[in-house]
mmCIF file of C-alpha atoms in Angstrom:
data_model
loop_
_atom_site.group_PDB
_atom_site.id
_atom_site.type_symbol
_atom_site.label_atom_id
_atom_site.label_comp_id
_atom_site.label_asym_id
_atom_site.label_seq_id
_atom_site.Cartn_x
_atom_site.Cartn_y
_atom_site.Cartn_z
ATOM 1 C CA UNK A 8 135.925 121.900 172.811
ATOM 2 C CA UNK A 9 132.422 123.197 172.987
ATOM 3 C CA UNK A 10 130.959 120.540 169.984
ATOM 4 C CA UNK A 11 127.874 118.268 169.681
ATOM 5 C CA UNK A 12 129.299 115.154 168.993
ATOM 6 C CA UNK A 13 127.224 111.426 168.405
ATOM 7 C CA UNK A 14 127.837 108.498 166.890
ATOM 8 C CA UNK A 15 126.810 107.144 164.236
ATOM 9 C CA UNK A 16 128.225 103.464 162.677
ATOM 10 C CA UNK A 17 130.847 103.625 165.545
ATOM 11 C CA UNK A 18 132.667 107.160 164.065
ATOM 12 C CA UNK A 19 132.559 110.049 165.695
ATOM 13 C CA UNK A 20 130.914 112.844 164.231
ATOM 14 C CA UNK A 21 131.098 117.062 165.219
ATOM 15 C CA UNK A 22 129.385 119.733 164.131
ATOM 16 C CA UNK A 23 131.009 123.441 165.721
ATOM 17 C CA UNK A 24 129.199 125.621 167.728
ATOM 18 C CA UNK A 25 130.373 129.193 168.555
ATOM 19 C CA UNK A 26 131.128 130.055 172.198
ATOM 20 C CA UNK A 27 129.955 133.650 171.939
ATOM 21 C CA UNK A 28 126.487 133.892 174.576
ATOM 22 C CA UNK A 29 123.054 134.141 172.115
ATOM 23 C CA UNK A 30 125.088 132.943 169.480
ATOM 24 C CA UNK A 31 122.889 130.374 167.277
ATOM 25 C CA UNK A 32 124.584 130.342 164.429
ATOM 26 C CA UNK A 33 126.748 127.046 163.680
ATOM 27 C CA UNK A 34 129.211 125.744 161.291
ATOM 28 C CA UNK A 35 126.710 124.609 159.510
ATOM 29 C CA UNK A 36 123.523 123.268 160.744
ATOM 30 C CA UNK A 37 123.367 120.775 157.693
ATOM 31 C CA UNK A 38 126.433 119.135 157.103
ATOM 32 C CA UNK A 39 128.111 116.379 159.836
ATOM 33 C CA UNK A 40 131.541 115.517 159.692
ATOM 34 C CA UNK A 41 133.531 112.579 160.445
ATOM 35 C CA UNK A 42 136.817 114.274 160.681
ATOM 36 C CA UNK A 43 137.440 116.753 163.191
ATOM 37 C CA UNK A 44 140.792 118.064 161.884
ATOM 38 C CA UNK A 45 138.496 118.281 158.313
ATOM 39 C CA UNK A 46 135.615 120.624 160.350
ATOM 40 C CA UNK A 47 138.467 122.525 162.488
ATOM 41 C CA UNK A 48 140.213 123.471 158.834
ATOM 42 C CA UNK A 49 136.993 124.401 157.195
ATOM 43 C CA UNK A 50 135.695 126.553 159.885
ATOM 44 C CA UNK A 51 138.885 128.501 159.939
ATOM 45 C CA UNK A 52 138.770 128.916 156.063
ATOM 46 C CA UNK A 53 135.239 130.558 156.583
ATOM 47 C CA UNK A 54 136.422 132.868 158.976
ATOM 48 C CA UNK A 55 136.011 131.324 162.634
ATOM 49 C CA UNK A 56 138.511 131.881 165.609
ATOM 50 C CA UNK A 57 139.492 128.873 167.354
ATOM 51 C CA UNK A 58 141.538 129.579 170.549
ATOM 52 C CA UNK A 59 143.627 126.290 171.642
ATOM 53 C CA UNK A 60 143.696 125.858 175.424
ATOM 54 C CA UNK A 61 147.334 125.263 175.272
ATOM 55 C CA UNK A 62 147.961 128.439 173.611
ATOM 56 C CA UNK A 63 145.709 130.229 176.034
ATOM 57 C CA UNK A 64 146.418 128.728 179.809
ATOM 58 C CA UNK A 65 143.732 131.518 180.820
ATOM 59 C CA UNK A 66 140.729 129.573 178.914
ATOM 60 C CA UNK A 67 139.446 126.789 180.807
ATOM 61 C CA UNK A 68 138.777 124.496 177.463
ATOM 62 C CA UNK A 69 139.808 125.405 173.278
ATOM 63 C CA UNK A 70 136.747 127.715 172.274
ATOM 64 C CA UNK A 71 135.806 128.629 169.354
ATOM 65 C CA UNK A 72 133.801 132.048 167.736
ATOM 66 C CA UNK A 73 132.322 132.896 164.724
ATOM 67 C CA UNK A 74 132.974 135.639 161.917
ATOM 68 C CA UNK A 75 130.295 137.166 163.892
ATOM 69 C CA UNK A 76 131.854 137.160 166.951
ATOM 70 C CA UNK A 77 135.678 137.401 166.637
ATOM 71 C CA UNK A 78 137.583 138.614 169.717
ATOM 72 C CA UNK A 79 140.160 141.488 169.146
ATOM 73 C CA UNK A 80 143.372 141.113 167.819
ATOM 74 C CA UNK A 81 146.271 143.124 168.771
ATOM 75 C CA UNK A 82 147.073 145.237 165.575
ATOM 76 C CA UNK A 83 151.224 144.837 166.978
ATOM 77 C CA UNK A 84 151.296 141.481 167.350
ATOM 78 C CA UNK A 85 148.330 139.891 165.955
ATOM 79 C CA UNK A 86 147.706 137.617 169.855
ATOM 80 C CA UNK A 87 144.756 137.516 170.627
ATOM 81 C CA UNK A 88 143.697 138.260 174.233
ATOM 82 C CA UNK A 89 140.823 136.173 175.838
ATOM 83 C CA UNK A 90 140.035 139.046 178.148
ATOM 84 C CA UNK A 91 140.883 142.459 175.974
ATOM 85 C CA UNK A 92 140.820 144.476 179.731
ATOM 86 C CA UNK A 93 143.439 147.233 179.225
ATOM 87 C CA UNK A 94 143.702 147.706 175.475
ATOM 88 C CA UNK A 95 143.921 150.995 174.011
ATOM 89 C CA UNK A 96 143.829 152.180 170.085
ATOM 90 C CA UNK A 97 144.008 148.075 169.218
ATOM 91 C CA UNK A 98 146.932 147.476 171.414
ATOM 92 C CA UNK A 99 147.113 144.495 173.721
ATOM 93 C CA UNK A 100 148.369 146.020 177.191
ATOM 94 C CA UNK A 101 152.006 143.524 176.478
ATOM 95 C CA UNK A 102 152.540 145.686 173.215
ATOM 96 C CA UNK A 103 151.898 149.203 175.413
ATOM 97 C CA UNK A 104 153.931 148.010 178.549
ATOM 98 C CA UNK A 105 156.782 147.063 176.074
ATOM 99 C CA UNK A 106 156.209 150.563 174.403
ATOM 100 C CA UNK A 107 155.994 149.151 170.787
ATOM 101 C CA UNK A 108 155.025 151.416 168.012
ATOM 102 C CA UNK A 109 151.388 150.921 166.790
ATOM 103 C CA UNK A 110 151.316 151.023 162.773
ATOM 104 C CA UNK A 111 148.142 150.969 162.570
ATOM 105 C CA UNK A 112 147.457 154.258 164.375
#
């Protein structure tokens, strides 16, 4: 995952970063934490996108993005696509293929 990480007092400490080019914006450039799980839960509760490598096989490592920078979702069914090549009126191009009904439209 694209984090600084040091160590201080033999614990690891992150601070997130988001993955979006020109991005500068972080977590929060004041406050460390000892606990990833603790960072990965707050960021999400202010908004960031963190896509899990495992849930993605296209992404090389997890990544993560800022309210800022959020990729698309598909308004069907809510995946979101690392490369959003081929979508049309919010659709992912699975959810057109498979004809599905766009509610959103």
């Amino acid at each position: 995952m694209a984090r600084i990480k040091e160590t201080f007092d033999s614990r690891a400490w992150f601070m997130l970063e988001c993955d979006d080019p020109d991005c500068e914006r972080r977590f929060d450039d004041g406050q460390w934490y000892a606990y990833e799980d603790d960072l990965l839960a707050d960021a999400k509760d202010d908004g960031w996108q963190i896509l899990y490598r495992d849930e993605h096989p296209e992404l090389e490592r997890d990544m993560q993005y800022c309210p800022a920078h959020r990729l698309p979702e598909c308004s069907t069914c809510t995946n979101i696509m690392a490369d959003p090549a081929g979508w049309k009126d919010g659709q992912c191009p699975e959810c057109i293929k498979e004809e599905i009904p766009n509610e959103r439209s």
